[in-house]
mmCIF file of C-alpha atoms in Angstrom:
data_model
loop_
_atom_site.group_PDB
_atom_site.id
_atom_site.type_symbol
_atom_site.label_atom_id
_atom_site.label_comp_id
_atom_site.label_asym_id
_atom_site.label_seq_id
_atom_site.Cartn_x
_atom_site.Cartn_y
_atom_site.Cartn_z
ATOM 1 C CA UNK O 3 106.524 92.733 29.438
ATOM 2 C CA UNK O 4 110.037 91.590 28.435
ATOM 3 C CA UNK O 5 111.450 94.545 30.368
ATOM 4 C CA UNK O 6 109.518 93.500 33.484
ATOM 5 C CA UNK O 7 110.805 89.934 33.204
ATOM 6 C CA UNK O 8 114.394 91.175 32.855
ATOM 7 C CA UNK O 9 113.983 93.405 35.910
ATOM 8 C CA UNK O 10 112.611 90.500 37.935
ATOM 9 C CA UNK O 11 115.522 88.299 36.900
ATOM 10 C CA UNK O 12 117.892 90.957 38.175
ATOM 11 C CA UNK O 13 116.048 91.667 41.438
ATOM 12 C CA UNK O 14 115.018 88.194 42.599
ATOM 13 C CA UNK O 15 118.564 86.881 43.178
ATOM 14 C CA UNK O 16 119.151 89.878 45.449
ATOM 15 C CA UNK O 17 116.014 89.223 47.470
ATOM 16 C CA UNK O 18 116.271 85.463 47.783
ATOM 17 C CA UNK O 19 119.772 84.104 48.196
ATOM 18 C CA UNK O 20 120.897 80.835 49.736
ATOM 19 C CA UNK O 21 120.505 80.774 53.522
ATOM 20 C CA UNK O 22 123.874 80.649 55.301
ATOM 21 C CA UNK O 23 124.214 77.209 56.892
ATOM 22 C CA UNK O 24 127.179 75.542 58.584
ATOM 23 C CA UNK O 25 129.716 73.431 56.713
ATOM 24 C CA UNK O 26 129.172 70.566 59.187
ATOM 25 C CA UNK O 27 125.515 70.263 58.220
ATOM 26 C CA UNK O 28 126.578 69.437 54.670
ATOM 27 C CA UNK O 29 128.564 66.356 55.726
ATOM 28 C CA UNK O 30 126.933 63.074 54.741
ATOM 29 C CA UNK O 31 124.519 61.902 57.435
ATOM 30 C CA UNK O 32 124.275 58.518 55.688
ATOM 31 C CA UNK O 33 128.006 57.936 56.153
ATOM 32 C CA UNK O 34 127.763 58.950 59.811
ATOM 33 C CA UNK O 35 124.854 56.559 60.335
ATOM 34 C CA UNK O 36 127.013 53.584 59.301
ATOM 35 C CA UNK O 37 129.100 54.209 62.393
ATOM 36 C CA UNK O 38 126.197 55.081 64.686
ATOM 37 C CA UNK O 39 124.679 51.672 63.857
ATOM 38 C CA UNK O 40 127.753 49.817 65.139
ATOM 39 C CA UNK O 41 127.187 47.887 68.392
ATOM 40 C CA UNK O 42 128.700 49.431 71.514
ATOM 41 C CA UNK O 43 128.625 46.435 73.820
ATOM 42 C CA UNK O 44 127.817 47.105 77.465
ATOM 43 C CA UNK O 45 129.559 50.456 77.446
ATOM 44 C CA UNK O 46 127.630 53.714 77.514
ATOM 45 C CA UNK O 47 128.382 57.233 76.293
ATOM 46 C CA UNK O 48 127.433 59.892 78.831
ATOM 47 C CA UNK O 49 127.393 63.488 77.612
ATOM 48 C CA UNK O 50 128.017 65.899 80.496
ATOM 49 C CA UNK O 51 126.334 69.299 79.984
ATOM 50 C CA UNK O 52 126.903 72.525 81.910
ATOM 51 C CA UNK O 53 126.230 76.275 81.835
ATOM 52 C CA UNK O 54 129.331 78.293 80.978
ATOM 53 C CA UNK O 55 130.585 81.597 82.372
ATOM 54 C CA UNK O 56 128.239 83.720 80.276
ATOM 55 C CA UNK O 57 125.229 82.350 82.155
ATOM 56 C CA UNK O 58 123.627 81.675 78.764
ATOM 57 C CA UNK O 59 125.890 79.344 76.806
ATOM 58 C CA UNK O 60 125.959 75.577 77.200
ATOM 59 C CA UNK O 61 128.997 73.322 76.951
ATOM 60 C CA UNK O 62 129.271 69.546 76.757
ATOM 61 C CA UNK O 63 131.726 66.680 76.567
ATOM 62 C CA UNK O 64 131.414 62.911 76.591
ATOM 63 C CA UNK O 65 132.912 60.085 78.616
ATOM 64 C CA UNK O 66 132.595 56.298 78.464
ATOM 65 C CA UNK O 67 130.953 54.391 81.310
ATOM 66 C CA UNK O 68 131.344 50.624 81.732
ATOM 67 C CA UNK O 69 127.625 50.067 82.275
ATOM 68 C CA UNK O 70 124.334 51.940 81.984
ATOM 69 C CA UNK O 71 123.795 54.305 84.938
ATOM 70 C CA UNK O 72 120.416 53.872 86.626
ATOM 71 C CA UNK O 73 120.594 56.804 89.060
ATOM 72 C CA UNK O 74 122.553 60.042 89.479
ATOM 73 C CA UNK O 75 124.671 58.292 92.103
ATOM 74 C CA UNK O 76 125.998 55.973 89.377
ATOM 75 C CA UNK O 77 127.577 58.921 87.533
ATOM 76 C CA UNK O 78 131.123 59.971 88.469
ATOM 77 C CA UNK O 79 132.158 63.573 89.020
ATOM 78 C CA UNK O 80 134.352 65.026 86.282
ATOM 79 C CA UNK O 81 136.327 68.161 85.532
ATOM 80 C CA UNK O 82 137.088 70.611 82.708
ATOM 81 C CA UNK O 83 139.240 73.597 81.802
ATOM 82 C CA UNK O 84 137.353 76.636 83.098
ATOM 83 C CA UNK O 85 139.757 79.085 81.464
ATOM 84 C CA UNK O 86 138.237 78.138 78.098
ATOM 85 C CA UNK O 87 134.621 78.624 79.214
ATOM 86 C CA UNK O 88 134.913 82.089 80.854
ATOM 87 C CA UNK O 89 134.863 80.455 84.303
ATOM 88 C CA UNK O 90 138.433 80.628 85.639
ATOM 89 C CA UNK O 91 141.966 81.844 85.037
ATOM 90 C CA UNK O 92 144.498 79.679 83.230
ATOM 91 C CA UNK O 93 146.727 79.464 86.296
ATOM 92 C CA UNK O 94 143.993 77.722 88.301
ATOM 93 C CA UNK O 95 141.613 76.403 85.685
ATOM 94 C CA UNK O 96 140.272 73.054 86.910
ATOM 95 C CA UNK O 97 136.514 73.147 87.496
ATOM 96 C CA UNK O 98 134.355 70.285 88.744
ATOM 97 C CA UNK O 99 131.262 68.832 87.069
ATOM 98 C CA UNK O 100 128.757 67.419 89.561
ATOM 99 C CA UNK O 101 125.956 65.375 87.933
ATOM 100 C CA UNK O 102 122.468 66.518 88.984
ATOM 101 C CA UNK O 103 119.922 65.262 86.435
ATOM 102 C CA UNK O 104 119.993 62.496 83.834
ATOM 103 C CA UNK O 105 118.054 62.177 80.567
ATOM 104 C CA UNK O 106 117.952 59.757 77.648
ATOM 105 C CA UNK O 107 120.101 60.764 74.680
ATOM 106 C CA UNK O 108 117.960 61.211 71.524
ATOM 107 C CA UNK O 109 121.012 61.572 69.267
ATOM 108 C CA UNK O 110 122.958 58.470 70.293
ATOM 109 C CA UNK O 111 119.816 56.759 71.629
ATOM 110 C CA UNK O 112 119.539 54.231 74.458
ATOM 111 C CA UNK O 113 121.383 53.277 76.576
ATOM 112 C CA UNK O 114 123.382 56.518 76.202
ATOM 113 C CA UNK O 115 122.697 59.460 78.500
ATOM 114 C CA UNK O 116 122.626 63.245 78.777
ATOM 115 C CA UNK O 117 123.843 64.469 82.165
ATOM 116 C CA UNK O 118 123.086 67.985 83.428
ATOM 117 C CA UNK O 119 125.800 69.128 85.825
ATOM 118 C CA UNK O 120 126.452 71.835 88.366
ATOM 119 C CA UNK O 121 129.831 73.556 88.151
ATOM 120 C CA UNK O 122 132.022 73.941 91.241
ATOM 121 C CA UNK O 123 135.238 75.940 91.474
ATOM 122 C CA UNK O 124 138.600 74.573 92.601
ATOM 123 C CA UNK O 125 137.534 75.126 96.249
ATOM 124 C CA UNK O 126 134.265 73.239 95.657
ATOM 125 C CA UNK O 127 132.157 76.380 95.960
ATOM 126 C CA UNK O 128 129.552 77.105 93.256
ATOM 127 C CA UNK O 129 130.799 78.872 90.130
ATOM 128 C CA UNK O 130 129.381 82.362 89.608
ATOM 129 C CA UNK O 131 126.899 81.152 86.995
ATOM 130 C CA UNK O 132 125.909 78.062 88.984
ATOM 131 C CA UNK O 133 122.559 79.373 90.196
ATOM 132 C CA UNK O 134 121.128 75.901 90.621
ATOM 133 C CA UNK O 135 122.553 75.216 94.049
ATOM 134 C CA UNK O 136 120.890 78.202 95.717
ATOM 135 C CA UNK O 137 117.669 77.616 93.774
ATOM 136 C CA UNK O 138 117.512 74.048 95.086
ATOM 137 C CA UNK O 139 117.996 75.278 98.658
ATOM 138 C CA UNK O 140 115.162 77.809 98.296
ATOM 139 C CA UNK O 141 112.867 75.182 96.740
ATOM 140 C CA UNK O 142 113.529 72.806 99.646
ATOM 141 C CA UNK O 143 112.260 75.489 102.050
ATOM 142 C CA UNK O 144 108.814 75.544 100.400
ATOM 143 C CA UNK O 145 108.430 71.959 99.213
ATOM 144 C CA UNK O 146 105.301 71.501 101.353
ATOM 145 C CA UNK O 147 103.618 74.187 99.217
ATOM 146 C CA UNK O 148 104.337 72.255 96.020
ATOM 147 C CA UNK O 149 105.346 75.156 93.737
ATOM 148 C CA UNK O 150 104.594 74.370 90.092
ATOM 149 C CA UNK O 151 106.091 76.190 87.143
ATOM 150 C CA UNK O 152 105.542 76.208 83.409
ATOM 151 C CA UNK O 153 107.868 78.229 81.168
ATOM 152 C CA UNK O 154 107.135 79.374 77.621
ATOM 153 C CA UNK O 155 110.469 79.518 75.812
ATOM 154 C CA UNK O 156 110.513 81.778 72.752
ATOM 155 C CA UNK O 157 113.443 81.682 70.332
ATOM 156 C CA UNK O 158 114.435 82.818 66.853
ATOM 157 C CA UNK O 159 115.962 80.701 64.093
ATOM 158 C CA UNK O 160 118.945 82.325 62.364
ATOM 159 C CA UNK O 161 121.348 81.447 59.590
ATOM 160 C CA UNK O 162 124.994 81.136 60.582
ATOM 161 C CA UNK O 163 125.413 84.733 59.408
ATOM 162 C CA UNK O 164 122.929 85.919 62.036
ATOM 163 C CA UNK O 165 120.168 86.658 59.516
ATOM 164 C CA UNK O 166 116.683 85.362 60.459
ATOM 165 C CA UNK O 167 115.951 82.029 58.805
ATOM 166 C CA UNK O 168 113.823 82.364 55.680
ATOM 167 C CA UNK O 169 113.943 86.168 55.563
ATOM 168 C CA UNK O 170 114.930 87.859 52.277
ATOM 169 C CA UNK O 171 118.653 88.560 52.264
ATOM 170 C CA UNK O 172 118.232 92.232 51.402
ATOM 171 C CA UNK O 173 114.848 93.032 52.846
ATOM 172 C CA UNK O 174 112.106 92.034 55.218
ATOM 173 C CA UNK O 175 109.167 89.632 55.076
ATOM 174 C CA UNK O 176 105.629 90.956 55.174
ATOM 175 C CA UNK O 177 104.526 92.641 58.418
ATOM 176 C CA UNK O 178 103.497 90.653 61.484
ATOM 177 C CA UNK O 179 100.016 89.208 61.439
ATOM 178 C CA UNK O 180 99.873 85.910 59.531
ATOM 179 C CA UNK O 181 102.772 84.134 61.254
ATOM 180 C CA UNK O 182 101.504 83.379 64.783
ATOM 181 C CA UNK O 183 100.433 79.703 64.729
ATOM 182 C CA UNK O 184 100.669 80.045 60.951
ATOM 183 C CA UNK O 185 100.484 77.258 58.390
ATOM 184 C CA UNK O 186 102.085 77.289 54.952
ATOM 185 C CA UNK O 187 105.501 77.825 53.413
ATOM 186 C CA UNK O 188 105.010 81.594 53.332
ATOM 187 C CA UNK O 189 104.072 81.760 57.032
ATOM 188 C CA UNK O 190 105.964 79.020 58.927
ATOM 189 C CA UNK O 191 109.753 79.279 58.653
ATOM 190 C CA UNK O 192 111.712 76.239 59.879
ATOM 191 C CA UNK O 193 109.017 73.835 61.075
ATOM 192 C CA UNK O 194 111.332 70.829 60.490
ATOM 193 C CA UNK O 195 113.548 72.076 63.311
ATOM 194 C CA UNK O 196 110.557 72.487 65.620
ATOM 195 C CA UNK O 197 109.225 68.989 64.942
ATOM 196 C CA UNK O 198 112.648 67.395 65.392
ATOM 197 C CA UNK O 199 113.203 69.260 68.671
ATOM 198 C CA UNK O 200 109.765 68.295 70.011
ATOM 199 C CA UNK O 201 110.386 64.589 69.374
ATOM 200 C CA UNK O 202 113.915 64.805 70.827
ATOM 201 C CA UNK O 203 112.483 66.300 74.033
ATOM 202 C CA UNK O 204 109.854 63.583 74.323
ATOM 203 C CA UNK O 205 112.482 60.872 73.829
ATOM 204 C CA UNK O 206 114.838 62.449 76.375
ATOM 205 C CA UNK O 207 112.130 62.664 79.045
ATOM 206 C CA UNK O 208 111.894 66.457 79.050
ATOM 207 C CA UNK O 209 108.463 67.639 80.200
ATOM 208 C CA UNK O 210 107.708 69.535 76.990
ATOM 209 C CA UNK O 211 103.974 70.221 76.755
ATOM 210 C CA UNK O 212 103.519 72.157 73.519
ATOM 211 C CA UNK O 213 104.893 74.330 70.742
ATOM 212 C CA UNK O 214 103.729 76.985 68.277
ATOM 213 C CA UNK O 215 104.928 79.479 65.697
ATOM 214 C CA UNK O 216 105.249 82.978 67.151
ATOM 215 C CA UNK O 217 104.327 86.481 65.994
ATOM 216 C CA UNK O 218 107.580 87.284 64.184
ATOM 217 C CA UNK O 219 108.488 85.049 61.209
ATOM 218 C CA UNK O 220 111.241 82.544 62.123
ATOM 219 C CA UNK O 221 110.288 82.944 65.794
ATOM 220 C CA UNK O 222 108.911 79.922 67.648
ATOM 221 C CA UNK O 223 107.980 78.876 71.157
ATOM 222 C CA UNK O 224 107.960 75.662 73.131
ATOM 223 C CA UNK O 225 106.496 75.171 76.577
ATOM 224 C CA UNK O 226 107.926 73.058 79.390
ATOM 225 C CA UNK O 227 105.925 72.062 82.454
ATOM 226 C CA UNK O 228 104.275 71.759 84.778
ATOM 227 C CA UNK O 229 107.420 71.041 86.768
ATOM 228 C CA UNK O 230 107.750 71.172 90.534
ATOM 229 C CA UNK O 231 110.604 72.999 92.232
ATOM 230 C CA UNK O 232 114.113 72.506 90.863
ATOM 231 C CA UNK O 233 112.875 70.314 87.996
ATOM 232 C CA UNK O 234 111.742 73.425 86.119
ATOM 233 C CA UNK O 235 115.262 74.721 85.632
ATOM 234 C CA UNK O 236 116.675 71.270 84.890
ATOM 235 C CA UNK O 237 114.129 70.478 82.199
ATOM 236 C CA UNK O 238 114.280 73.892 80.511
ATOM 237 C CA UNK O 239 118.073 73.872 80.306
ATOM 238 C CA UNK O 240 118.071 70.399 78.742
ATOM 239 C CA UNK O 241 115.323 71.475 76.324
ATOM 240 C CA UNK O 242 117.530 74.407 75.288
ATOM 241 C CA UNK O 243 120.506 72.089 74.843
ATOM 242 C CA UNK O 244 118.429 69.796 72.636
ATOM 243 C CA UNK O 245 117.315 72.751 70.523
ATOM 244 C CA UNK O 246 120.910 73.865 69.981
ATOM 245 C CA UNK O 247 121.919 70.329 69.005
ATOM 246 C CA UNK O 248 118.995 69.887 66.605
ATOM 247 C CA UNK O 249 119.798 73.231 64.978
ATOM 248 C CA UNK O 250 123.436 72.136 64.715
ATOM 249 C CA UNK O 251 122.321 69.137 62.660
ATOM 250 C CA UNK O 252 120.300 71.405 60.365
ATOM 251 C CA UNK O 253 123.185 73.873 60.086
ATOM 252 C CA UNK O 254 121.348 76.858 61.569
ATOM 253 C CA UNK O 255 121.305 78.685 64.902
ATOM 254 C CA UNK O 256 118.741 79.104 67.691
ATOM 255 C CA UNK O 257 118.918 82.524 69.346
ATOM 256 C CA UNK O 258 117.433 83.373 72.745
ATOM 257 C CA UNK O 259 118.184 87.068 72.341
ATOM 258 C CA UNK O 260 115.192 88.971 73.784
ATOM 259 C CA UNK O 261 115.143 91.449 70.882
ATOM 260 C CA UNK O 262 116.952 89.909 67.913
ATOM 261 C CA UNK O 263 115.525 92.311 65.322
ATOM 262 C CA UNK O 264 115.100 95.986 66.226
ATOM 263 C CA UNK O 265 112.070 97.918 65.077
ATOM 264 C CA UNK O 266 108.466 96.861 64.647
ATOM 265 C CA UNK O 267 109.035 93.172 65.413
ATOM 266 C CA UNK O 268 108.156 91.211 68.537
ATOM 267 C CA UNK O 269 110.886 90.347 70.991
ATOM 268 C CA UNK O 270 111.383 86.968 72.652
ATOM 269 C CA UNK O 271 110.457 86.208 76.246
ATOM 270 C CA UNK O 272 110.137 83.277 78.598
ATOM 271 C CA UNK O 273 106.748 83.809 80.219
ATOM 272 C CA UNK O 274 106.630 81.921 83.500
ATOM 273 C CA UNK O 275 103.467 80.391 84.924
ATOM 274 C CA UNK O 276 103.429 79.835 88.675
ATOM 275 C CA UNK O 277 101.134 78.264 91.236
ATOM 276 C CA UNK O 278 101.124 76.613 94.641
ATOM 277 C CA UNK O 279 98.888 73.936 96.094
ATOM 278 C CA UNK O 280 96.776 76.656 97.777
ATOM 279 C CA UNK O 281 96.341 78.546 94.504
ATOM 280 C CA UNK O 282 95.158 75.452 92.661
ATOM 281 C CA UNK O 283 92.241 74.607 94.965
ATOM 282 C CA UNK O 284 88.931 76.343 95.756
ATOM 283 C CA UNK O 285 89.508 79.910 96.919
ATOM 284 C CA UNK O 286 92.965 79.948 95.340
ATOM 285 C CA UNK O 287 92.448 83.351 93.707
ATOM 286 C CA UNK O 288 92.977 84.966 97.120
ATOM 287 C CA UNK O 289 96.517 83.572 97.283
ATOM 288 C CA UNK O 290 97.191 84.544 93.668
ATOM 289 C CA UNK O 291 96.193 88.150 94.410
ATOM 290 C CA UNK O 292 98.329 88.209 97.563
ATOM 291 C CA UNK O 293 101.341 87.044 95.543
ATOM 292 C CA UNK O 294 100.761 89.724 92.915
ATOM 293 C CA UNK O 295 100.653 92.383 95.642
ATOM 294 C CA UNK O 296 104.038 91.177 96.894
ATOM 295 C CA UNK O 297 105.460 91.167 93.367
ATOM 296 C CA UNK O 298 104.294 94.760 92.835
ATOM 297 C CA UNK O 299 106.438 95.911 95.784
ATOM 298 C CA UNK O 300 109.561 94.169 94.466
ATOM 299 C CA UNK O 301 109.513 94.927 90.738
ATOM 300 C CA UNK O 302 113.131 96.022 90.326
ATOM 301 C CA UNK O 303 114.480 92.968 92.152
ATOM 302 C CA UNK O 304 112.657 90.736 89.677
ATOM 303 C CA UNK O 305 113.785 92.754 86.655
ATOM 304 C CA UNK O 306 117.404 92.230 87.752
ATOM 305 C CA UNK O 307 116.814 88.485 88.159
ATOM 306 C CA UNK O 308 114.997 88.017 84.858
ATOM 307 C CA UNK O 309 117.890 88.309 82.423
ATOM 308 C CA UNK O 310 121.597 87.447 82.725
ATOM 309 C CA UNK O 311 122.656 91.081 82.420
ATOM 310 C CA UNK O 312 120.604 92.357 85.325
ATOM 311 C CA UNK O 313 117.856 93.891 83.201
ATOM 312 C CA UNK O 314 119.920 95.378 80.370
ATOM 313 C CA UNK O 315 118.831 92.729 77.860
ATOM 314 C CA UNK O 316 115.197 93.044 78.835
ATOM 315 C CA UNK O 317 115.318 96.827 78.451
ATOM 316 C CA UNK O 318 115.417 96.279 74.690
ATOM 317 C CA UNK O 319 112.288 94.116 74.889
ATOM 318 C CA UNK O 320 110.078 95.475 77.688
ATOM 319 C CA UNK O 321 109.101 98.732 76.003
ATOM 320 C CA UNK O 322 105.353 98.686 76.549
ATOM 321 C CA UNK O 323 104.867 97.700 72.910
ATOM 322 C CA UNK O 324 104.697 94.355 71.060
ATOM 323 C CA UNK O 325 102.757 92.582 73.823
ATOM 324 C CA UNK O 326 105.096 93.677 76.629
ATOM 325 C CA UNK O 327 104.855 95.840 79.721
ATOM 326 C CA UNK O 328 107.136 98.801 80.396
ATOM 327 C CA UNK O 329 110.291 97.717 82.218
ATOM 328 C CA UNK O 330 109.983 100.615 84.686
ATOM 329 C CA UNK O 331 106.365 99.967 85.673
ATOM 330 C CA UNK O 332 104.553 97.085 87.332
ATOM 331 C CA UNK O 333 101.080 96.130 86.152
ATOM 332 C CA UNK O 334 98.680 93.209 86.401
ATOM 333 C CA UNK O 335 95.414 92.301 84.735
ATOM 334 C CA UNK O 336 93.081 89.554 83.615
ATOM 335 C CA UNK O 337 93.882 88.347 80.069
ATOM 336 C CA UNK O 338 96.128 91.397 79.555
ATOM 337 C CA UNK O 339 99.211 90.575 77.470
ATOM 338 C CA UNK O 340 100.526 94.091 77.945
ATOM 339 C CA UNK O 341 100.830 93.630 81.711
ATOM 340 C CA UNK O 342 103.725 92.459 83.878
ATOM 341 C CA UNK O 343 101.502 89.786 85.405
ATOM 342 C CA UNK O 344 98.611 88.200 83.506
ATOM 343 C CA UNK O 345 95.809 86.295 85.207
ATOM 344 C CA UNK O 346 94.298 83.967 82.588
ATOM 345 C CA UNK O 347 90.598 84.585 82.018
ATOM 346 C CA UNK O 348 89.746 81.006 83.020
ATOM 347 C CA UNK O 349 91.481 81.558 86.366
ATOM 348 C CA UNK O 350 89.452 84.701 86.972
ATOM 349 C CA UNK O 351 86.273 82.763 86.260
ATOM 350 C CA UNK O 352 87.113 79.633 88.278
ATOM 351 C CA UNK O 353 88.662 81.658 91.134
ATOM 352 C CA UNK O 354 91.690 79.341 91.306
ATOM 353 C CA UNK O 355 94.690 78.228 89.255
ATOM 354 C CA UNK O 356 97.872 80.141 88.445
ATOM 355 C CA UNK O 357 99.286 83.430 87.177
ATOM 356 C CA UNK O 358 101.738 84.268 84.407
ATOM 357 C CA UNK O 359 104.790 86.489 84.907
ATOM 358 C CA UNK O 360 105.485 87.926 81.443
ATOM 359 C CA UNK O 361 108.682 89.760 82.351
ATOM 360 C CA UNK O 362 111.433 87.079 82.086
ATOM 361 C CA UNK O 363 113.535 87.377 78.939
ATOM 362 C CA UNK O 364 114.110 84.517 76.504
ATOM 363 C CA UNK O 365 117.717 84.206 77.718
ATOM 364 C CA UNK O 366 116.843 84.169 81.423
ATOM 365 C CA UNK O 367 118.227 81.556 83.775
ATOM 366 C CA UNK O 368 115.184 79.544 84.893
ATOM 367 C CA UNK O 369 116.874 78.847 88.222
ATOM 368 C CA UNK O 370 117.046 82.599 88.902
ATOM 369 C CA UNK O 371 113.456 83.214 87.767
ATOM 370 C CA UNK O 372 111.849 80.428 89.770
ATOM 371 C CA UNK O 373 113.944 81.227 92.845
ATOM 372 C CA UNK O 374 112.917 84.891 92.705
ATOM 373 C CA UNK O 375 109.219 83.993 92.483
ATOM 374 C CA UNK O 376 109.454 81.690 95.492
ATOM 375 C CA UNK O 377 111.421 84.219 97.542
ATOM 376 C CA UNK O 378 108.878 86.984 96.967
ATOM 377 C CA UNK O 379 105.610 85.056 96.859
ATOM 378 C CA UNK O 380 106.201 82.271 99.376
ATOM 379 C CA UNK O 381 109.035 83.414 101.659
ATOM 380 C CA UNK O 382 107.586 86.943 101.769
ATOM 381 C CA UNK O 383 110.898 88.691 101.137
ATOM 382 C CA UNK O 384 110.559 92.456 100.613
ATOM 383 C CA UNK O 385 114.083 93.915 100.356
ATOM 384 C CA UNK O 386 115.816 94.742 97.075
ATOM 385 C CA UNK O 387 118.439 92.077 97.781
ATOM 386 C CA UNK O 388 117.764 88.376 98.382
ATOM 387 C CA UNK O 389 117.792 87.241 102.010
ATOM 388 C CA UNK O 390 120.692 85.007 103.009
ATOM 389 C CA UNK O 391 119.478 81.903 104.810
ATOM 390 C CA UNK O 392 121.614 79.602 106.967
#
């Protein structure tokens, strides 16, 4: 028995070592709070947020306003150095930030603001990763159909060394099974982050509607919606920003990689629920089925739109295993989580409602995803390239 104890003492430190967290997270939050409690007068801090040149990363910086902005029109345009965000060359690096959506700031609290911006180049044309402008144009063409979206954002918590949060340093946790919607210290890894993020979203005004632990340990999901038109992309991007900021405070990392751990572990997607006014009323199933038929004829176009690398990221995830469809095949079915398109069982029974596109990757751009769905399902586009409208 003494030999067993000695062996355990040698092995346990190898299996369970301190999780790698950032140095910043170890700074005293109590000291910081002394300063955050200072009065700020009538002035307001506005944090401008934008998507960088990777199409995945978010950047931010803050400016002082003399009074609290009440509408987007109250917010001035700004600029930044695009050569440091993969968005321009150093010889012509000024890029413009154009405010588009405003939220309450849960970190600095009222009256301070978070401001989601579009990025324009020096010639005032959209930057390559500014997909919002075209998405807004497409949404305006179908506004009478009232397109609703709900997106299920999966993500994985990692240490700063890239190792999944809570996993043994030199091994793996037990196989998948007990973690989905799990309860308990041996099943739910990082719930504090999830709870903090949920409350931050509610405070900010993000239309978050739920959250749950996912199939792989340290993997979680939050849902945003229903949102109409362009609001879907705006609210999901701000929800992602809030998650990154919350994780920053805890000293860990949120990853939207669609397959963070190779092997027999679930990937991470961003299942997208979609409906129109016609689909949501009596007889709506007919319009749902018509949309699915159109999607079946345009599978490759959607695969290219559903991750920032034109399908390469999703190829690691959409294998036909781990609750995914095969990236090369289109399929649809009622309550089938192995299909490209899932019709919820309740929708099949009530003959109205919505459908779920399970193909978008966790790191998708929601502007690209929602635009693609509208183009195919509502504007009846059929070609492999998007139609250019005047």
